[in-house]
Coordinates of C-alpha atoms and ligand atoms in Angstrom, one line a residue:
X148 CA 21.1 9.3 9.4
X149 CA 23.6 7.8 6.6
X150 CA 22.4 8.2 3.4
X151 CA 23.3 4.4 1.7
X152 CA 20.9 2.7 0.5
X153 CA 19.8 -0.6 2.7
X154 CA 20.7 -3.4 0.4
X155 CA 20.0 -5.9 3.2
X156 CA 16.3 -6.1 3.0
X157 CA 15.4 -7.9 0.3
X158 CA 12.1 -9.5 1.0
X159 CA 9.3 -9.0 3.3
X160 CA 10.7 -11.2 6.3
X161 CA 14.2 -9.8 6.0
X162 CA 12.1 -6.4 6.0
X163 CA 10.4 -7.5 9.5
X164 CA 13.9 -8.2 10.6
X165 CA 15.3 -5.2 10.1
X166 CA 12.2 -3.7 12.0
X167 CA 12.5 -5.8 14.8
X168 CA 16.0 -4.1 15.6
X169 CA 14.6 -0.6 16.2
X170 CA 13.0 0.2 18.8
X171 CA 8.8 0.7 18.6
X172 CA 8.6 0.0 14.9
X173 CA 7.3 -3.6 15.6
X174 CA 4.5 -5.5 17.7
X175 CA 2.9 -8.7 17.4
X176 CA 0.2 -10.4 18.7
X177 CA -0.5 -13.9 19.3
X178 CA -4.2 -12.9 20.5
X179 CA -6.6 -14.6 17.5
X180 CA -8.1 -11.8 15.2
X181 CA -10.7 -12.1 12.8
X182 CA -9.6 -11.0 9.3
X183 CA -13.1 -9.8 9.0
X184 CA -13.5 -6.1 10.3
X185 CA -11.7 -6.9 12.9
X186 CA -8.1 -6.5 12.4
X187 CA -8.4 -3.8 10.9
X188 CA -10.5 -2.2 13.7
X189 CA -7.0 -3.2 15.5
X190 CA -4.9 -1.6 13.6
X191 CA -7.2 1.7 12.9
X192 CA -5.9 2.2 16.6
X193 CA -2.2 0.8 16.6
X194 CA -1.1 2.7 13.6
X195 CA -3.0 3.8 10.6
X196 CA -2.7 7.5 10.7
X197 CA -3.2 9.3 7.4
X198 CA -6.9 10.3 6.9
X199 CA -8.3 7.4 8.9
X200 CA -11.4 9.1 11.1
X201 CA -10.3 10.0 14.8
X202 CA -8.8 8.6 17.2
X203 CA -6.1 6.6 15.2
X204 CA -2.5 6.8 15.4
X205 CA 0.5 8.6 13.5
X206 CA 3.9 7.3 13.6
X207 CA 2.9 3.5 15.4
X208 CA 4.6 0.8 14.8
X209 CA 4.0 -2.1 12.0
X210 CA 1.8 -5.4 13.7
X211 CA 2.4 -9.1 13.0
X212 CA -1.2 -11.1 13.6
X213 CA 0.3 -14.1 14.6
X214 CA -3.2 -16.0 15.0
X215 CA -5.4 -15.7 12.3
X216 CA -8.9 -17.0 13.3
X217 CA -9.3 -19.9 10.2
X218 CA -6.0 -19.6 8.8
X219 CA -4.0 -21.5 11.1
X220 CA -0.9 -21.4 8.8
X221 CA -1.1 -18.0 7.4
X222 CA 0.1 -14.8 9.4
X223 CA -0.9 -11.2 8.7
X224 CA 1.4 -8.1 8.6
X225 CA -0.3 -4.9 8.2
X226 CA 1.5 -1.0 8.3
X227 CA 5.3 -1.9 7.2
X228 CA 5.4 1.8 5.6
X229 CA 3.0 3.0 8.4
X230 CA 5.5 5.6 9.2
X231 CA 8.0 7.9 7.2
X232 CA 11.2 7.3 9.7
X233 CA 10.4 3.5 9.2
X234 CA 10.3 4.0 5.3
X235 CA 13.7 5.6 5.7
X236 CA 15.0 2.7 8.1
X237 CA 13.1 0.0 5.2
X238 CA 15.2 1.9 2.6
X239 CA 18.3 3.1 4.2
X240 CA 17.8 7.2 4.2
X241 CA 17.1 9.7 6.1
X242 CA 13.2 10.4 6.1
X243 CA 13.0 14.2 5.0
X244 CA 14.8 13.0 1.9
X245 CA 13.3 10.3 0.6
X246 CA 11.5 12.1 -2.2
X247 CA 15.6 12.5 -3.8
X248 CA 16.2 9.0 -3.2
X249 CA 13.3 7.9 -5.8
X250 CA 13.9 10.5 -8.0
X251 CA 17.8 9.3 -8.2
X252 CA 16.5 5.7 -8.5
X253 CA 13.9 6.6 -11.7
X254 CA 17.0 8.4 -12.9
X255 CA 19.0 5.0 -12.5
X256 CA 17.0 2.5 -13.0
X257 CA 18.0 -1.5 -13.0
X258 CA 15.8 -4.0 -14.9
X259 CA 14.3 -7.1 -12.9
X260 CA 16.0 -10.7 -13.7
X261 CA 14.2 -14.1 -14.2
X262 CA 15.3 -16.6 -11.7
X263 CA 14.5 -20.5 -11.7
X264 CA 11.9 -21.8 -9.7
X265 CA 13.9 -23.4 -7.6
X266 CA 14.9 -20.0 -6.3
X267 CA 11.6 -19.3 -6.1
X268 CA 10.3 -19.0 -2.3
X269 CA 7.1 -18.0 -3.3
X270 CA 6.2 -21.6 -5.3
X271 CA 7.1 -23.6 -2.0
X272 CA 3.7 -24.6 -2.2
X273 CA 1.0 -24.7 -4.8
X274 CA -2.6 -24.9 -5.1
X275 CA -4.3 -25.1 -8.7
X276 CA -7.5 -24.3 -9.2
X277 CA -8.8 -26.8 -11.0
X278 CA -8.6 -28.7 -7.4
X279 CA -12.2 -29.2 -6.1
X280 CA -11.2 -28.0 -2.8
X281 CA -9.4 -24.7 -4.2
X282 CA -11.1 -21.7 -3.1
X283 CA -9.6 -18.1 -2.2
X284 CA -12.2 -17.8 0.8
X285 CA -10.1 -20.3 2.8
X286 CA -6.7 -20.3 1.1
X287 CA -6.0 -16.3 1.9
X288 CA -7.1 -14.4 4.9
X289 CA -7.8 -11.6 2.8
X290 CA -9.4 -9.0 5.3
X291 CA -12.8 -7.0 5.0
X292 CA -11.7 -4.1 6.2
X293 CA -14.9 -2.3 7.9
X294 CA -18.4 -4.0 8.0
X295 CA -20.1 -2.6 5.3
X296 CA -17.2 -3.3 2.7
X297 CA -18.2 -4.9 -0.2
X298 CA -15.8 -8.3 1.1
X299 CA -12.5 -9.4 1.4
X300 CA -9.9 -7.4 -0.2
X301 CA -6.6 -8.6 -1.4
X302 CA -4.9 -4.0 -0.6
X303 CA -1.0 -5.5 -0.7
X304 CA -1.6 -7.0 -4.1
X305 CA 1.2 -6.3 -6.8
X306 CA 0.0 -6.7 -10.1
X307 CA 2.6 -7.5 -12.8
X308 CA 0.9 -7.7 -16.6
X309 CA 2.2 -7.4 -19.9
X310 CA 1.8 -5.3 -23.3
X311 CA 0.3 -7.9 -25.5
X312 CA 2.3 -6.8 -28.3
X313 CA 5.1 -4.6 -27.2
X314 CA 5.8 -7.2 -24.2
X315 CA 6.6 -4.2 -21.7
X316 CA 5.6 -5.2 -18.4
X317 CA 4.0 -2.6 -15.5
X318 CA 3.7 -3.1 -11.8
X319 CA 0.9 -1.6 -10.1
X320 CA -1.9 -1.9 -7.1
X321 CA -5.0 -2.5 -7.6
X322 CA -7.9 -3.1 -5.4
X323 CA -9.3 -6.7 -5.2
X324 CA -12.2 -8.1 -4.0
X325 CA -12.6 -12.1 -3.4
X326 CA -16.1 -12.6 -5.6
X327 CA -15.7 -16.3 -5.4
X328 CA -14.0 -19.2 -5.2
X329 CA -11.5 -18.3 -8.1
X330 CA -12.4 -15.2 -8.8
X331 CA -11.2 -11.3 -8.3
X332 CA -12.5 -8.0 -9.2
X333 CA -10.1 -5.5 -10.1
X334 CA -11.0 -1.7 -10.3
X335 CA -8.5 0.0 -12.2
X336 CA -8.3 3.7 -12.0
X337 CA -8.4 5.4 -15.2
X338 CA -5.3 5.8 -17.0
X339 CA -3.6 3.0 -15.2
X340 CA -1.4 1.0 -17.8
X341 CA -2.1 -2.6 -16.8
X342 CA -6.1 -1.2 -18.1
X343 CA -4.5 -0.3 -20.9
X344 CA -2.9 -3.6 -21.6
X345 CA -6.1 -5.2 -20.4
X346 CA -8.2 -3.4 -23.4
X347 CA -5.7 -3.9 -25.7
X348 CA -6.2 -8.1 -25.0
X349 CA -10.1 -6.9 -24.5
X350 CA -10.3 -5.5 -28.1
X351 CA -8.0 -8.4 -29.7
X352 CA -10.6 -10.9 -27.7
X353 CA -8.3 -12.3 -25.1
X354 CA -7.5 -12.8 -21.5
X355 CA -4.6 -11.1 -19.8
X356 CA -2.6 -13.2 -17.7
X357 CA -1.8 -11.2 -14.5
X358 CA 0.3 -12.0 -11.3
X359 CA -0.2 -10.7 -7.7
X360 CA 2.2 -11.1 -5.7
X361 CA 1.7 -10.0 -1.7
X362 CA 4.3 -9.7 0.9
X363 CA 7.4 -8.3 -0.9
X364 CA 10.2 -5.9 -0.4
X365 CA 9.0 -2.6 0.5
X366 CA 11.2 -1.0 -1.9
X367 CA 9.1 -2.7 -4.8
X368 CA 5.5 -1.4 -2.9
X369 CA 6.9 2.3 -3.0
X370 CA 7.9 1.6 -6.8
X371 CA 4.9 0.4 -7.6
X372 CA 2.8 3.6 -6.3
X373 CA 5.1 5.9 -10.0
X374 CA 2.7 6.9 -12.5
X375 CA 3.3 8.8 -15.7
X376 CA 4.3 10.9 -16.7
X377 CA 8.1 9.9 -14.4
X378 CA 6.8 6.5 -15.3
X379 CA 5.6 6.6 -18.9
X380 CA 3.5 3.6 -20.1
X381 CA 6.3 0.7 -21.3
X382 CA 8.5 1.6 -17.5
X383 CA 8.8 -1.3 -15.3
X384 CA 8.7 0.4 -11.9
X385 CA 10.0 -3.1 -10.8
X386 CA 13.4 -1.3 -12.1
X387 CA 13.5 1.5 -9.5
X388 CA 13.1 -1.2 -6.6
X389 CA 16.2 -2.5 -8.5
X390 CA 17.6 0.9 -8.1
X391 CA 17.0 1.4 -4.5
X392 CA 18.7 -2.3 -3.6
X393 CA 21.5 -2.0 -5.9
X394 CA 20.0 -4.9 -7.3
X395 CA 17.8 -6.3 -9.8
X396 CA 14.3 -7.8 -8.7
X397 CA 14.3 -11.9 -9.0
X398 CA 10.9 -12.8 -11.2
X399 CA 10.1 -15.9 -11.8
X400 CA 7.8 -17.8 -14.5
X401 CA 4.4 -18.5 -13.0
X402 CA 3.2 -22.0 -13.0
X403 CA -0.3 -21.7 -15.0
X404 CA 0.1 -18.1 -16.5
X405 CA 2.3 -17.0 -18.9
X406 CA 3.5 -14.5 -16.8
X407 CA 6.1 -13.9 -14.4
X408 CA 5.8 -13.0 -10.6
X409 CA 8.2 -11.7 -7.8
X410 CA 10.3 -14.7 -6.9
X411 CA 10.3 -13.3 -3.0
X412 CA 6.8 -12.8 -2.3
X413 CA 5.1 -14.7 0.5
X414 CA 2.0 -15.4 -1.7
X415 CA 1.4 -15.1 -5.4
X416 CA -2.0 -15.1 -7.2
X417 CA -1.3 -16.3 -10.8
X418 CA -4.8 -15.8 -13.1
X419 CA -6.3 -14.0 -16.3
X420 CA -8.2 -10.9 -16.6
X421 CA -11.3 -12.5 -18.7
X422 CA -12.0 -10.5 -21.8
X423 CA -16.0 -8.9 -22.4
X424 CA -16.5 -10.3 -18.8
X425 CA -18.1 -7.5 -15.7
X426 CA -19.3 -8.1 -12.2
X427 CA -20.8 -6.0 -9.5
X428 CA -18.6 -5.3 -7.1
X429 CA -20.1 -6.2 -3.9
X430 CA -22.9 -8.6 -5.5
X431 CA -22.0 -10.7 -2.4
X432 CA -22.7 -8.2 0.3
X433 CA -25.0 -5.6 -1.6
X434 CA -23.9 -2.6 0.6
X435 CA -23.4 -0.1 -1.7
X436 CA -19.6 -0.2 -0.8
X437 CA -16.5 -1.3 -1.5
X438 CA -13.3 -0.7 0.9
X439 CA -11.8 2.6 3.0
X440 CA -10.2 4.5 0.0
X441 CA -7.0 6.9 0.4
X442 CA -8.9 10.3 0.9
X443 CA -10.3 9.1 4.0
X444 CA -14.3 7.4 3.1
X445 CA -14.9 4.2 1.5
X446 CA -15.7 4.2 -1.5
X447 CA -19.1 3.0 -3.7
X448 CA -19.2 -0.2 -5.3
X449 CA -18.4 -0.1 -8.8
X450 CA -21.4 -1.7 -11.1
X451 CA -18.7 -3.1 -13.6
X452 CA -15.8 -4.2 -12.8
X453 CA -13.3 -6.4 -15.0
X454 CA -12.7 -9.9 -13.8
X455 CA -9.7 -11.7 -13.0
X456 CA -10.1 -15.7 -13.1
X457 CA -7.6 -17.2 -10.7
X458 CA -5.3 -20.2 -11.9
X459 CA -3.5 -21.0 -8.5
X460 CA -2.1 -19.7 -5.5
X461 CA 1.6 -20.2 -4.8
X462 CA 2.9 -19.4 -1.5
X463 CA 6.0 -20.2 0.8
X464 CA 5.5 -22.3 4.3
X465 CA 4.0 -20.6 6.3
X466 CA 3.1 -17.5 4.7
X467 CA 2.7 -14.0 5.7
X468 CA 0.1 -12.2 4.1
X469 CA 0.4 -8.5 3.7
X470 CA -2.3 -5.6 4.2
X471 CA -2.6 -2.0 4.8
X472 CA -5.6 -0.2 5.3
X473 CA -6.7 2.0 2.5
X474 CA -6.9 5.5 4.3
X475 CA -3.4 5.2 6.7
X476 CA -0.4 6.8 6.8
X477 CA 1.3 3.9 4.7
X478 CA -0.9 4.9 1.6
X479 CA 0.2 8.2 2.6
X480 CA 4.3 6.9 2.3
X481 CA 3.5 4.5 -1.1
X482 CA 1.8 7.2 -2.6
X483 CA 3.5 10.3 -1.5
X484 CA 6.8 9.8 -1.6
X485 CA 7.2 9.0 -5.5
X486 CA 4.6 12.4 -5.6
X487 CA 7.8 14.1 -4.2
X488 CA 10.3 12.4 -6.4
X489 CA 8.4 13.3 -9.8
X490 CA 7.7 17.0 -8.5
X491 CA 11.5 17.5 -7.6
X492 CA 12.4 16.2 -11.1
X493 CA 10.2 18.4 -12.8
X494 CA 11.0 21.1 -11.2
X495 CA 14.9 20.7 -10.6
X496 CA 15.2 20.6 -14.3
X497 CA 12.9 23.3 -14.9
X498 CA 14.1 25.5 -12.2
X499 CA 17.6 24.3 -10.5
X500 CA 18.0 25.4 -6.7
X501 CA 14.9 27.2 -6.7
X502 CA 12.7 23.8 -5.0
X503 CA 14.8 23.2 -2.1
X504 CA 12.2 20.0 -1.0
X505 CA 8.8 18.3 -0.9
X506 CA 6.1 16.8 1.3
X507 CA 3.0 14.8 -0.2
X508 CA 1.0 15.7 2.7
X509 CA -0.4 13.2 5.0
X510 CA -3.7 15.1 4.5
X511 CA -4.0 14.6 1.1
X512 CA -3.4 11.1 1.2
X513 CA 0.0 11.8 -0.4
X514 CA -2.3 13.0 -4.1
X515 CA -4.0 15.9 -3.1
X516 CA -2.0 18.5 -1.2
X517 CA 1.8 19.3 -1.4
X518 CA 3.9 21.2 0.6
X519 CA 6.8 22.9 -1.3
X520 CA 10.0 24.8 0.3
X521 CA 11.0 27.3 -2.4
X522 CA 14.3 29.0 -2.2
X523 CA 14.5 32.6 -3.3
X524 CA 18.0 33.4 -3.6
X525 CA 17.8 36.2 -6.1
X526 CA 15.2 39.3 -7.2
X527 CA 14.6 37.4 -10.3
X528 CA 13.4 34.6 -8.3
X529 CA 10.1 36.5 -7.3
X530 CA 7.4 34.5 -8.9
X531 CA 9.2 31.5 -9.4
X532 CA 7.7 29.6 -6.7
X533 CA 4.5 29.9 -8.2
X534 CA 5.8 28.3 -11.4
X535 CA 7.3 25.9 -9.3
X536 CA 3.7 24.9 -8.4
X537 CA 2.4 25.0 -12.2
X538 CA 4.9 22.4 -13.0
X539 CA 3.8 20.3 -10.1
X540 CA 0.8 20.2 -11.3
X541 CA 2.2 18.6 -14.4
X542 CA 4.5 16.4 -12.6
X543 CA 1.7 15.0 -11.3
X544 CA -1.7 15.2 -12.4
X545 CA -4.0 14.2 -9.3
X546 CA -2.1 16.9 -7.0
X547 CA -4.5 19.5 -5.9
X548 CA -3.7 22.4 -3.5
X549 CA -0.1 22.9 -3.5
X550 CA 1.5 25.3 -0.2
X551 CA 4.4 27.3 -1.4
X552 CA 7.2 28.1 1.7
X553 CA 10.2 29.4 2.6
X554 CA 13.7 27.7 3.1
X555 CA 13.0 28.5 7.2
X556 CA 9.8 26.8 7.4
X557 CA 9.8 23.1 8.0
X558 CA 7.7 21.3 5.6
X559 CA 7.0 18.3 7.5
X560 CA 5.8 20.0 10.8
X561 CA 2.2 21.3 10.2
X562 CA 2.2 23.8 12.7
X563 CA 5.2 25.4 10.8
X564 CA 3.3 25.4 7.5
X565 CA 0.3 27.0 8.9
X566 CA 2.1 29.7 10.5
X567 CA 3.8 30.8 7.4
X568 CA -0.1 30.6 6.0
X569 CA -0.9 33.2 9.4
X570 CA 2.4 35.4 8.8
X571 CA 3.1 35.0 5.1
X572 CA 0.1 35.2 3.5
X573 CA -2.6 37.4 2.2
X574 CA -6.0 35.3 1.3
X575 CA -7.0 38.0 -2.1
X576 CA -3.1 38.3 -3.6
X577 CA -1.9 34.9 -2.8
X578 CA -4.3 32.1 -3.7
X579 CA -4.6 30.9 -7.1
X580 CA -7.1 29.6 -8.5
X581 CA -6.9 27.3 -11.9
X582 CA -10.9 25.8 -12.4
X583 CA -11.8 22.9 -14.3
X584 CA -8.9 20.6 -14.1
X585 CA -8.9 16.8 -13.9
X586 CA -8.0 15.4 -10.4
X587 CA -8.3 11.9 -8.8
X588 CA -11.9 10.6 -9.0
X589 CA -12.0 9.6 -5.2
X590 CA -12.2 13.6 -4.2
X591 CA -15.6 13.4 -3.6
X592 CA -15.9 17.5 -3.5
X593 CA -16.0 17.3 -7.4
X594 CA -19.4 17.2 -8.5
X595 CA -21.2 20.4 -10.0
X596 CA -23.4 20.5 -6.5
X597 CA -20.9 20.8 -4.8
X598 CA -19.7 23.6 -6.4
X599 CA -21.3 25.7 -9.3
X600 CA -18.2 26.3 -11.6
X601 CA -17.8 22.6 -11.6
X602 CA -19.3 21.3 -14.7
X603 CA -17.9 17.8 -15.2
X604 CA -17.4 15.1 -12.2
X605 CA -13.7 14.8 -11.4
X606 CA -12.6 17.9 -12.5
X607 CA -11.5 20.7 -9.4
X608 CA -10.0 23.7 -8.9
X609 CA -6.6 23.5 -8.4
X610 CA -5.2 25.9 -5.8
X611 CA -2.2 27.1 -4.6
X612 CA -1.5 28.7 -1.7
X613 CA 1.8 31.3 -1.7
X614 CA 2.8 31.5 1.6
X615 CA 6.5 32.8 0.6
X616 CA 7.3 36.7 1.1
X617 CA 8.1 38.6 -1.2
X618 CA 11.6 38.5 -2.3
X619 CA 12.2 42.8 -2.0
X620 CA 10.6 42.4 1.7
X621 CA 12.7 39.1 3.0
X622 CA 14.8 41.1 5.5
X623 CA 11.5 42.1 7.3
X624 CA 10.3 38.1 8.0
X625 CA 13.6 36.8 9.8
X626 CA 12.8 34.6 12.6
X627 CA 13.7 35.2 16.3
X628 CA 17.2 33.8 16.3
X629 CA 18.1 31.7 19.7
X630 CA 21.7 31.3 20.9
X631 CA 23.2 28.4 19.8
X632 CA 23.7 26.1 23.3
X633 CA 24.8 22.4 24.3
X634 CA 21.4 21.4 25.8
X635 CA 23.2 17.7 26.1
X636 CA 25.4 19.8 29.6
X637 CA 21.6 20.2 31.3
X638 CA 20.0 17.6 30.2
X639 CA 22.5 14.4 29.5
X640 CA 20.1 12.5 27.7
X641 CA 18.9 15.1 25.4
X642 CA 17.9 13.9 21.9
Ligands
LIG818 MN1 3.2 2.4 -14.9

């Protein structure tokens, strides 16, 4: 697979275009769905993967609902980064190496532009708020995504906010739940930067103007998924999507906000996060729940959650509204990869040549578990795969369990990793265990009864797992070596 950046896509239908040309990374249906429960319960099946509950699928292909039961105008696309290889066709390089494509593109960054509205696709058409008849039930097919969710979410949603005084800007997602007819909740993971700018226009008093903007270039949804530290608070990840199209992001100014949105989106949400102001997250619905969350179970309703107060809606004709479902192999992709590319630069500067590559498992959710391919060249390189590990910790705090292999064994095949854990590993020398560290709060293993040396929720022990051999004993581990043969003389069509 070339490695050249794909500087054709640059929106979400040129995306589905580029998709349509390879084979099995598209379907659609023209069957009508139900945004509630139900196309998801679709798509669980099609595609999802990740740490969505058996029987889902790995690797299927992205869906287009083209019927959309009370939407007539609106279609939903759900799974675009469903897969790695079509993450690597969406971005132009080859799969097993998208981790040093990100990292490159942090390294390079290129700052988004403001365009004029009239470039703007995503202002096409407008409904304000302040219209009687305005109400986000029926103007977005946001989808509940199991029963007992809490209500529609808006999963696709990137949020673009400002630093009230510095002026930096910080995309991120967010979960969103429709509350009411112009109104959002937003949970915001601790730590996240738009919370910070939020509490900074909290403590001074005021609202935060905000922009979602849904149905974009997947090159800005992987950006979006940095955090610090590769990201610190003031980096506009919109400037790595730049990076990855050679290009800088179009914004434009919103229309009731002062704030400014992603000129390509299919739909944009333009409203305020409302200073001293809390709701209940699933005061509609009362189940206790809120949406499947990335580690596989759907997580509780929070009891306060800030509120965003909706201005207008601006779409294009005909829009497509975007979705993924919370658990799949596509949080997997948006998460992971820029896990990879912020290990690999930690570590390559640390360490050159000793981190040959990466994999954010699919296990984890693309947080919690990394695979790392160590290279031990040298004697002196003994123990530096475990401080290879240390520093991925750093390079990203919510990693877990990290699984240190050699160059032979091939990090994305799982079979491969666990048989360097049967053949390469001894359970009392090679596990190590670091107690009492802060993790992501959606682990749900973290509470004290779970486990007695936990003392604080969220906090875990951190483990890794060194599955290398010994650098003095490397000539005894050599795999069986095959003869090297042109299967394509048997077998013509032999990929
Ligand atoms: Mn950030």
């Amino acid at each position: 697979m070339p490695e050249q950046n794909n500087t054709e896509v640059h929106d979400l239908r040129s995306a589905i275009e580029c998709l349509r040309a390879i084979p099995g990374q598209l379907v659609e249906t023209d069957t009508e769905v139900d945004p509630d429960s139900e196309l998801a319960g679709v798509y669980r099946h099609v595609g999802a993967g990740g740490t969505v509950r058996r029987p889902t699928r790995k690797g299927g292909p992205a869906m287009i609902f083209n019927n959309v039961k009370g939407f007539s105008d609106y279609r939903v696309a759900i799974g675009m980064l469903g897969s790695r290889e079509r993450v690597g066709a969406l971005l132009g390089y080859d799969p097993r190496r998208l981790g040093f494509l990100l990292k490159d593109s942090v390294r390079n960054p290129i700052a988004p532009i403001t365009t004029q509205t009239e470039n703007a696709p995503c202002q096409e058409v407008v409904h304000r708020a302040d219209d009687l008849d305005f109400d986000l039930r029926t103007l977005l097919p946001a989808p509940t995504n199991t029963p007992e969710d809490a209500g529609p979410y808006v999963t696709m949603g990137m949020c673009y906010a400002s630093d009230p005084e510095s002026g930096e800007s910080d995309i991120t997602i967010h979960r969103l739940c429709v509350q009411s007819r112009d109104e959002l909740s937003m949970w915001l993971t601790p730590g996240r930067h738009i919370d910070a700018f939020r509490q900074k226009a909290e403590a001074a008093g005021k609202s935060l103007p905000i922009s979602i903007s849904i149905g974009v270039d997947p090159a800005i949804e992987m950006a979006a998924c940095f955090e610090p530290p590769t990201t610190p608070l003031g980096f506009d990840e919109l400037s790595i999507a730049g990076a990855l199209r050679q290009r800088p992001v179009e914004l434009v100014e919103c229309l009731t906000i002062r704030e400014r949105a992603i000129a390509h989106a299919e739909v944009v949400i333009e409203g305020e996060l409302l200073p001293g102001v809390r709701v209940r997250e699933d005061q509609n619905t009362d189940t206790g729940k809120a949406m499947p969350e990335f580690p596989g179970y759907t997580g509780e309703a929070k009891a306060e959650l800030p509120v965003i107060k909706v201005k207008a809606i601006t779409h294009r004709r005909n829009p497509i509204l975007q979705t993924t479902i919370g658990p799949g192999e596509e949080h997997v992709n948006m998460a992971g990869v820029p896990t990879e590319a912020s290990i690999l630069d930690m570590v390559g500067r640390a360490m050159p040549g000793v981190l040959l590559n990466v994999f954010a498992h699919s296990a984890g959710g693309g947080k919690f578990l990394a695979i790392l391919q160590i290279n031990k060249a040298r004697a002196v390189d003994e123990g530096r795969q475990r401080q290879a590990a240390l520093l991925a910790f750093s390079a990203f705090p919510e990693l877990k369990t990290v699984v240190l292999v050699d160059e032979d064994v091939d990090i994305f095949d799982s079979d491969d990793v666990l048989w360097a854990m049967q053949t390469r590993y001894q359970g009392d020398v090679d596990t190590i265990f670091i107690p009492g560290v802060r993790c992501h709060p959606l682990d749900p293993s973290q509470t004290p009864e779970f486990s007695p040396s936990i003392r604080e929720v969220g906090t875990s022990c951190k483990t890794i797992f060194d599955c290398t051999v010994p650098f003095r004993l490397k000539s005894q581990f050599k795999r069986s070596v095959f003869r090297e043969v042109e299967v394509a003389r048997f077998l013509p069509d032999f990929k």
